Amino acid sequence: MTTQHPRTALHVTPGDPEIPTPAQPALRVVHETDGIDLAAAERAAGQFLQALGISTESESLRGTPGRMARAYAELFSPRPFNLTTFPNDEGYDELVLARSIPVRSVCEHHLLPFVGTAHVGYLPGRRILGLSKLARVVEHFACRPQVQERLTKQVADWLQTQLEPKGVGVVIEAEHSCMTLRGVQATGSSTLTSTLLGTLRNDARSRSEFLALAGLT
């Protein structure tokens, strides 16, 4: 059995000698679940359709309960990922913004989808984030029954905790099927939510820059 030692990265502190220190390991992010029972979900989906007067005896509908079960299992199962960060050796202190990240989630009140886009930005501190991870974080919190307000805040709070940046901004704009397909049937309407933390909340110029770059002003 061999033991793998972590790689070391060289950090330079003004006035100090170059001292190799262990690289910060990537955080493995996995959505905790009690397990998915597709067979039970398929049976329940069939009973649900029958309770609404929809027969599943025809050839085209016979497999619908199973397809429903697999579809919702996919919607509620975010992919695991490594939250990869890197030392901010150059001292970059300007805004990093990923725009138009696709969002798909399910309204927890009606279990109908809502879809849209997220704009996620941060002001780096000691470390910077692999760019694709901003989209991964959005997916991680979106893949469960949600409300848009909570989703927006969860993404921002989690990035603030894990990355310790100077500021975080998250804006989500989405269209909710529970509004457009039922009830008020407000076709074409969208909902906008935002969470700003740190400098992006407290400093008016930084806040304006984030909103402008996100295309919201």
Short mmCIF file of the C-alpha atoms (twelve columns), coordinates in Angstrom:
data_MODEL
# 
_entry.id   MODEL 
# 
loop_
_atom_site.group_PDB 
_atom_site.id 
_atom_site.type_symbol 
_atom_site.label_atom_id 
_atom_site.label_alt_id 
_atom_site.label_comp_id 
_atom_site.label_asym_id 
_atom_site.label_seq_id 
_atom_site.Cartn_x 
_atom_site.Cartn_y 
_atom_site.Cartn_z 
_atom_site.pdbx_PDB_model_num 
ATOM 1   C CA . MET A 1   0.000   0.000  0.000   1 
ATOM 2   C CA . THR A 2   1.431   3.378  -0.997  1 
ATOM 3   C CA . THR A 3   0.695   6.680  0.627   1 
ATOM 4   C CA . GLN A 4   0.230   9.677  -1.631  1 
ATOM 5   C CA . HIS A 5   1.525   12.917 -0.157  1 
ATOM 6   C CA . PRO A 6   -0.211  16.165 -1.067  1 
ATOM 7   C CA . ARG A 7   1.452   18.445 -3.559  1 
ATOM 8   C CA . THR A 8   2.986   21.618 -2.228  1 
ATOM 9   C CA . ALA A 9   2.496   25.119 -3.579  1 
ATOM 10  C CA . LEU A 10  4.956   27.956 -3.167  1 
ATOM 11  C CA . HIS A 11  3.586   31.099 -1.491  1 
ATOM 12  C CA . VAL A 12  5.691   34.220 -1.256  1 
ATOM 13  C CA . THR A 13  5.153   36.633 1.631   1 
ATOM 14  C CA . PRO A 14  6.958   39.993 1.354   1 
ATOM 15  C CA . GLY A 15  9.963   39.998 3.635   1 
ATOM 16  C CA . ASP A 16  9.795   36.268 4.338   1 
ATOM 17  C CA . PRO A 17  11.711  33.448 2.667   1 
ATOM 18  C CA . GLU A 18  9.922   31.226 0.188   1 
ATOM 19  C CA . ILE A 19  8.300   28.485 2.219   1 
ATOM 20  C CA . PRO A 20  6.569   25.553 0.491   1 
ATOM 21  C CA . THR A 21  3.200   24.851 2.071   1 
ATOM 22  C CA . PRO A 22  0.645   22.126 1.329   1 
ATOM 23  C CA . ALA A 23  -1.847  23.020 -1.393  1 
ATOM 24  C CA . GLN A 24  -5.402  23.442 -0.182  1 
ATOM 25  C CA . PRO A 25  -7.297  20.257 -1.109  1 
ATOM 26  C CA . ALA A 26  -10.417 20.607 -3.223  1 
ATOM 27  C CA . LEU A 27  -13.658 20.252 -1.291  1 
ATOM 28  C CA . ARG A 28  -15.741 17.303 -2.534  1 
ATOM 29  C CA . VAL A 29  -19.360 18.466 -2.726  1 
ATOM 30  C CA . VAL A 30  -21.999 15.721 -2.664  1 
ATOM 31  C CA . HIS A 31  -25.725 16.191 -2.140  1 
ATOM 32  C CA . GLU A 32  -26.805 14.093 0.827   1 
ATOM 33  C CA . THR A 33  -29.915 12.008 0.275   1 
ATOM 34  C CA . ASP A 34  -31.746 9.200  2.017   1 
ATOM 35  C CA . GLY A 35  -31.651 7.225  -1.241  1 
ATOM 36  C CA . ILE A 36  -33.895 7.036  -4.284  1 
ATOM 37  C CA . ASP A 37  -36.314 4.129  -4.655  1 
ATOM 38  C CA . LEU A 38  -37.277 4.268  -8.318  1 
ATOM 39  C CA . ALA A 39  -39.585 1.260  -8.079  1 
ATOM 40  C CA . ALA A 40  -41.593 2.851  -5.264  1 
ATOM 41  C CA . ALA A 41  -41.638 6.180  -7.113  1 
ATOM 42  C CA . GLU A 42  -42.948 4.463  -10.257 1 
ATOM 43  C CA . ARG A 43  -45.751 2.774  -8.328  1 
ATOM 44  C CA . ALA A 44  -46.675 6.060  -6.680  1 
ATOM 45  C CA . ALA A 45  -46.647 7.877  -10.025 1 
ATOM 46  C CA . GLY A 46  -49.016 5.282  -11.485 1 
ATOM 47  C CA . GLN A 47  -51.379 5.656  -8.532  1 
ATOM 48  C CA . PHE A 48  -51.181 9.440  -8.834  1 
ATOM 49  C CA . LEU A 49  -52.211 9.357  -12.496 1 
ATOM 50  C CA . GLN A 50  -55.018 6.901  -11.836 1 
ATOM 51  C CA . ALA A 51  -56.294 9.078  -8.969  1 
ATOM 52  C CA . LEU A 52  -56.567 11.936 -11.486 1 
ATOM 53  C CA . GLY A 53  -58.561 9.743  -13.864 1 
ATOM 54  C CA . ILE A 54  -55.715 9.095  -16.286 1 
ATOM 55  C CA . SER A 55  -55.455 5.483  -17.409 1 
ATOM 56  C CA . THR A 56  -51.991 4.074  -18.057 1 
ATOM 57  C CA . GLU A 57  -53.257 1.017  -19.937 1 
ATOM 58  C CA . SER A 58  -52.529 2.294  -23.447 1 
ATOM 59  C CA . GLU A 59  -49.222 1.555  -25.126 1 
ATOM 60  C CA . SER A 60  -48.166 5.218  -25.127 1 
ATOM 61  C CA . LEU A 61  -48.922 5.731  -21.409 1 
ATOM 62  C CA . ARG A 62  -47.863 2.352  -20.044 1 
ATOM 63  C CA . GLY A 63  -44.316 3.512  -19.402 1 
ATOM 64  C CA . THR A 64  -45.242 6.992  -18.198 1 
ATOM 65  C CA . PRO A 65  -45.056 6.274  -14.428 1 
ATOM 66  C CA . GLY A 66  -41.508 4.981  -14.832 1 
ATOM 67  C CA . ARG A 67  -40.524 7.944  -16.971 1 
ATOM 68  C CA . MET A 68  -42.014 10.305 -14.383 1 
ATOM 69  C CA . ALA A 69  -40.035 8.632  -11.602 1 
ATOM 70  C CA . ARG A 70  -36.763 8.803  -13.528 1 
ATOM 71  C CA . ALA A 71  -37.379 12.412 -14.590 1 
ATOM 72  C CA . TYR A 72  -37.944 13.662 -11.045 1 
ATOM 73  C CA . ALA A 73  -35.033 11.586 -9.759  1 
ATOM 74  C CA . GLU A 74  -32.825 13.384 -12.282 1 
ATOM 75  C CA . LEU A 75  -34.226 16.799 -11.310 1 
ATOM 76  C CA . PHE A 76  -33.477 16.100 -7.644  1 
ATOM 77  C CA . SER A 77  -29.959 14.649 -8.110  1 
ATOM 78  C CA . PRO A 78  -27.167 17.223 -8.580  1 
ATOM 79  C CA . ARG A 79  -23.868 15.900 -9.841  1 
ATOM 80  C CA . PRO A 80  -21.008 15.695 -7.308  1 
ATOM 81  C CA . PHE A 81  -18.086 18.050 -7.949  1 
ATOM 82  C CA . ASN A 82  -14.824 19.277 -6.485  1 
ATOM 83  C CA . LEU A 83  -14.817 22.894 -5.337  1 
ATOM 84  C CA . THR A 84  -11.422 23.742 -6.798  1 
ATOM 85  C CA . THR A 85  -9.775  26.962 -5.598  1 
ATOM 86  C CA . PHE A 86  -6.392  28.491 -6.332  1 
ATOM 87  C CA . PRO A 87  -4.206  31.015 -4.484  1 
ATOM 88  C CA . ASN A 88  -4.762  34.586 -5.610  1 
ATOM 89  C CA . ASP A 89  -1.042  35.114 -6.159  1 
ATOM 90  C CA . GLU A 90  -1.484  38.224 -8.308  1 
ATOM 91  C CA . GLY A 91  -3.708  39.903 -5.758  1 
ATOM 92  C CA . TYR A 92  -6.557  40.262 -8.263  1 
ATOM 93  C CA . ASP A 93  -9.158  42.499 -6.623  1 
ATOM 94  C CA . GLU A 94  -11.691 43.199 -9.386  1 
ATOM 95  C CA . LEU A 95  -15.068 41.578 -9.880  1 
ATOM 96  C CA . VAL A 96  -15.293 38.025 -11.246 1 
ATOM 97  C CA . LEU A 97  -18.720 37.434 -12.787 1 
ATOM 98  C CA . ALA A 98  -20.293 34.455 -14.543 1 
ATOM 99  C CA . ARG A 99  -23.405 35.567 -16.406 1 
ATOM 100 C CA . SER A 100 -26.391 33.641 -17.711 1 
ATOM 101 C CA . ILE A 101 -25.762 30.383 -15.861 1 
ATOM 102 C CA . PRO A 102 -28.728 28.111 -16.688 1 
ATOM 103 C CA . VAL A 103 -31.048 27.443 -13.752 1 
ATOM 104 C CA . ARG A 104 -33.585 24.639 -13.588 1 
ATOM 105 C CA . SER A 105 -35.388 23.761 -10.432 1 
ATOM 106 C CA . VAL A 106 -38.765 22.627 -9.120  1 
ATOM 107 C CA . CYS A 107 -41.149 24.790 -7.125  1 
ATOM 108 C CA . GLU A 108 -41.641 23.128 -3.750  1 
ATOM 109 C CA . HIS A 109 -45.251 24.303 -3.552  1 
ATOM 110 C CA . HIS A 110 -46.542 22.641 -6.732  1 
ATOM 111 C CA . LEU A 111 -43.604 20.492 -7.915  1 
ATOM 112 C CA . LEU A 112 -43.700 22.310 -11.238 1 
ATOM 113 C CA . PRO A 113 -40.452 23.419 -12.898 1 
ATOM 114 C CA . PHE A 114 -39.032 26.910 -12.942 1 
ATOM 115 C CA . VAL A 115 -36.227 27.773 -15.334 1 
ATOM 116 C CA . GLY A 116 -34.077 30.817 -15.953 1 
ATOM 117 C CA . THR A 117 -30.579 32.184 -15.548 1 
ATOM 118 C CA . ALA A 118 -28.280 33.136 -12.687 1 
ATOM 119 C CA . HIS A 119 -25.587 35.806 -12.590 1 
ATOM 120 C CA . VAL A 120 -22.997 35.005 -9.926  1 
ATOM 121 C CA . GLY A 121 -20.035 37.200 -9.046  1 
ATOM 122 C CA . TYR A 122 -17.509 37.727 -6.280  1 
ATOM 123 C CA . LEU A 123 -14.644 39.999 -5.267  1 
ATOM 124 C CA . PRO A 124 -11.663 37.691 -4.620  1 
ATOM 125 C CA . GLY A 125 -9.892  37.458 -1.321  1 
ATOM 126 C CA . ARG A 126 -6.949  35.131 -0.732  1 
ATOM 127 C CA . ARG A 127 -8.199  32.507 -3.189  1 
ATOM 128 C CA . ILE A 128 -9.953  32.405 -6.562  1 
ATOM 129 C CA . LEU A 129 -12.449 29.825 -7.752  1 
ATOM 130 C CA . GLY A 130 -12.373 27.636 -10.845 1 
ATOM 131 C CA . LEU A 131 -14.893 29.372 -13.129 1 
ATOM 132 C CA . SER A 132 -16.980 26.290 -13.892 1 
ATOM 133 C CA . LYS A 133 -17.586 25.824 -10.171 1 
ATOM 134 C CA . LEU A 134 -19.917 28.834 -10.052 1 
ATOM 135 C CA . ALA A 135 -22.301 26.949 -12.339 1 
ATOM 136 C CA . ARG A 136 -21.790 23.769 -10.303 1 
ATOM 137 C CA . VAL A 137 -22.786 25.527 -7.088  1 
ATOM 138 C CA . VAL A 138 -25.957 26.871 -8.701  1 
ATOM 139 C CA . GLU A 139 -26.855 23.377 -9.919  1 
ATOM 140 C CA . HIS A 140 -26.112 21.862 -6.507  1 
ATOM 141 C CA . PHE A 141 -28.695 24.004 -4.744  1 
ATOM 142 C CA . ALA A 142 -31.205 24.070 -7.617  1 
ATOM 143 C CA . CYS A 143 -31.577 20.285 -7.849  1 
ATOM 144 C CA . ARG A 144 -34.188 19.909 -5.116  1 
ATOM 145 C CA . PRO A 145 -37.659 21.311 -4.346  1 
ATOM 146 C CA . GLN A 146 -36.970 25.023 -3.983  1 
ATOM 147 C CA . VAL A 147 -38.246 28.561 -3.779  1 
ATOM 148 C CA . GLN A 148 -36.288 31.084 -5.795  1 
ATOM 149 C CA . GLU A 149 -35.642 33.385 -2.846  1 
ATOM 150 C CA . ARG A 150 -34.005 30.608 -0.824  1 
ATOM 151 C CA . LEU A 151 -32.014 29.340 -3.808  1 
ATOM 152 C CA . THR A 152 -30.537 32.791 -4.399  1 
ATOM 153 C CA . LYS A 153 -29.459 33.192 -0.783  1 
ATOM 154 C CA . GLN A 154 -28.131 29.635 -0.447  1 
ATOM 155 C CA . VAL A 155 -25.755 30.096 -3.385  1 
ATOM 156 C CA . ALA A 156 -24.471 33.433 -2.052  1 
ATOM 157 C CA . ASP A 157 -24.109 32.304 1.571   1 
ATOM 158 C CA . TRP A 158 -22.333 29.090 0.602   1 
ATOM 159 C CA . LEU A 159 -19.808 30.896 -1.613  1 
ATOM 160 C CA . GLN A 160 -19.191 33.444 1.140   1 
ATOM 161 C CA . THR A 161 -18.516 30.662 3.654   1 
ATOM 162 C CA . GLN A 162 -16.361 28.435 1.451   1 
ATOM 163 C CA . LEU A 163 -14.388 31.068 -0.479  1 
ATOM 164 C CA . GLU A 164 -14.197 33.924 2.058   1 
ATOM 165 C CA . PRO A 165 -14.226 36.607 -0.659  1 
ATOM 166 C CA . LYS A 166 -14.569 40.342 -0.093  1 
ATOM 167 C CA . GLY A 167 -18.070 40.228 -1.511  1 
ATOM 168 C CA . VAL A 168 -20.588 37.999 -3.302  1 
ATOM 169 C CA . GLY A 169 -23.481 38.826 -5.600  1 
ATOM 170 C CA . VAL A 170 -26.148 36.453 -6.925  1 
ATOM 171 C CA . VAL A 171 -29.088 37.417 -9.137  1 
ATOM 172 C CA . ILE A 172 -31.559 34.870 -10.498 1 
ATOM 173 C CA . GLU A 173 -34.270 35.546 -13.068 1 
ATOM 174 C CA . ALA A 174 -36.671 32.684 -13.739 1 
ATOM 175 C CA . GLU A 175 -40.048 31.819 -15.198 1 
ATOM 176 C CA . HIS A 176 -42.248 29.696 -12.945 1 
ATOM 177 C CA . SER A 177 -44.614 27.124 -14.421 1 
ATOM 178 C CA . CYS A 178 -46.826 27.445 -11.343 1 
ATOM 179 C CA . MET A 179 -47.524 31.017 -12.489 1 
ATOM 180 C CA . THR A 180 -47.588 30.570 -16.258 1 
ATOM 181 C CA . LEU A 181 -49.394 27.220 -16.671 1 
ATOM 182 C CA . ARG A 182 -51.903 27.321 -13.818 1 
ATOM 183 C CA . GLY A 183 -53.601 29.730 -11.452 1 
ATOM 184 C CA . VAL A 184 -53.081 33.266 -12.699 1 
ATOM 185 C CA . GLN A 185 -51.611 31.935 -16.006 1 
ATOM 186 C CA . ALA A 186 -49.307 34.939 -16.293 1 
ATOM 187 C CA . THR A 187 -47.585 33.820 -19.477 1 
ATOM 188 C CA . GLY A 188 -44.256 35.544 -20.074 1 
ATOM 189 C CA . SER A 189 -43.825 36.802 -16.523 1 
ATOM 190 C CA . SER A 190 -40.514 36.307 -14.739 1 
ATOM 191 C CA . THR A 191 -39.304 36.627 -11.154 1 
ATOM 192 C CA . LEU A 192 -36.086 38.402 -10.175 1 
ATOM 193 C CA . THR A 193 -34.286 37.787 -6.865  1 
ATOM 194 C CA . SER A 194 -30.916 38.955 -5.582  1 
ATOM 195 C CA . THR A 195 -28.537 38.521 -2.663  1 
ATOM 196 C CA . LEU A 196 -25.541 40.820 -2.150  1 
ATOM 197 C CA . LEU A 197 -22.971 40.241 0.588   1 
ATOM 198 C CA . GLY A 198 -19.874 42.038 1.845   1 
ATOM 199 C CA . THR A 199 -18.508 44.859 -0.299  1 
ATOM 200 C CA . LEU A 200 -21.108 44.276 -3.015  1 
ATOM 201 C CA . ARG A 201 -23.782 45.100 -0.465  1 
ATOM 202 C CA . ASN A 202 -22.063 47.853 1.512   1 
ATOM 203 C CA . ASP A 203 -20.257 49.795 -1.216  1 
ATOM 204 C CA . ALA A 204 -22.541 51.617 -3.664  1 
ATOM 205 C CA . ARG A 205 -19.994 51.724 -6.503  1 
ATOM 206 C CA . SER A 206 -19.197 48.012 -6.263  1 
ATOM 207 C CA . ARG A 207 -22.884 47.198 -6.109  1 
ATOM 208 C CA . SER A 208 -23.596 49.322 -9.192  1 
ATOM 209 C CA . GLU A 209 -20.716 47.704 -11.082 1 
ATOM 210 C CA . PHE A 210 -22.013 44.213 -10.333 1 
ATOM 211 C CA . LEU A 211 -25.565 45.053 -11.389 1 
ATOM 212 C CA . ALA A 212 -24.346 46.783 -14.554 1 
ATOM 213 C CA . LEU A 213 -22.094 43.894 -15.588 1 
ATOM 214 C CA . ALA A 214 -24.941 41.475 -14.899 1 
ATOM 215 C CA . GLY A 215 -27.041 43.510 -17.340 1 
ATOM 216 C CA . LEU A 216 -29.554 44.651 -14.754 1 
ATOM 217 C CA . THR A 217 -29.163 48.430 -15.124 1 
# 
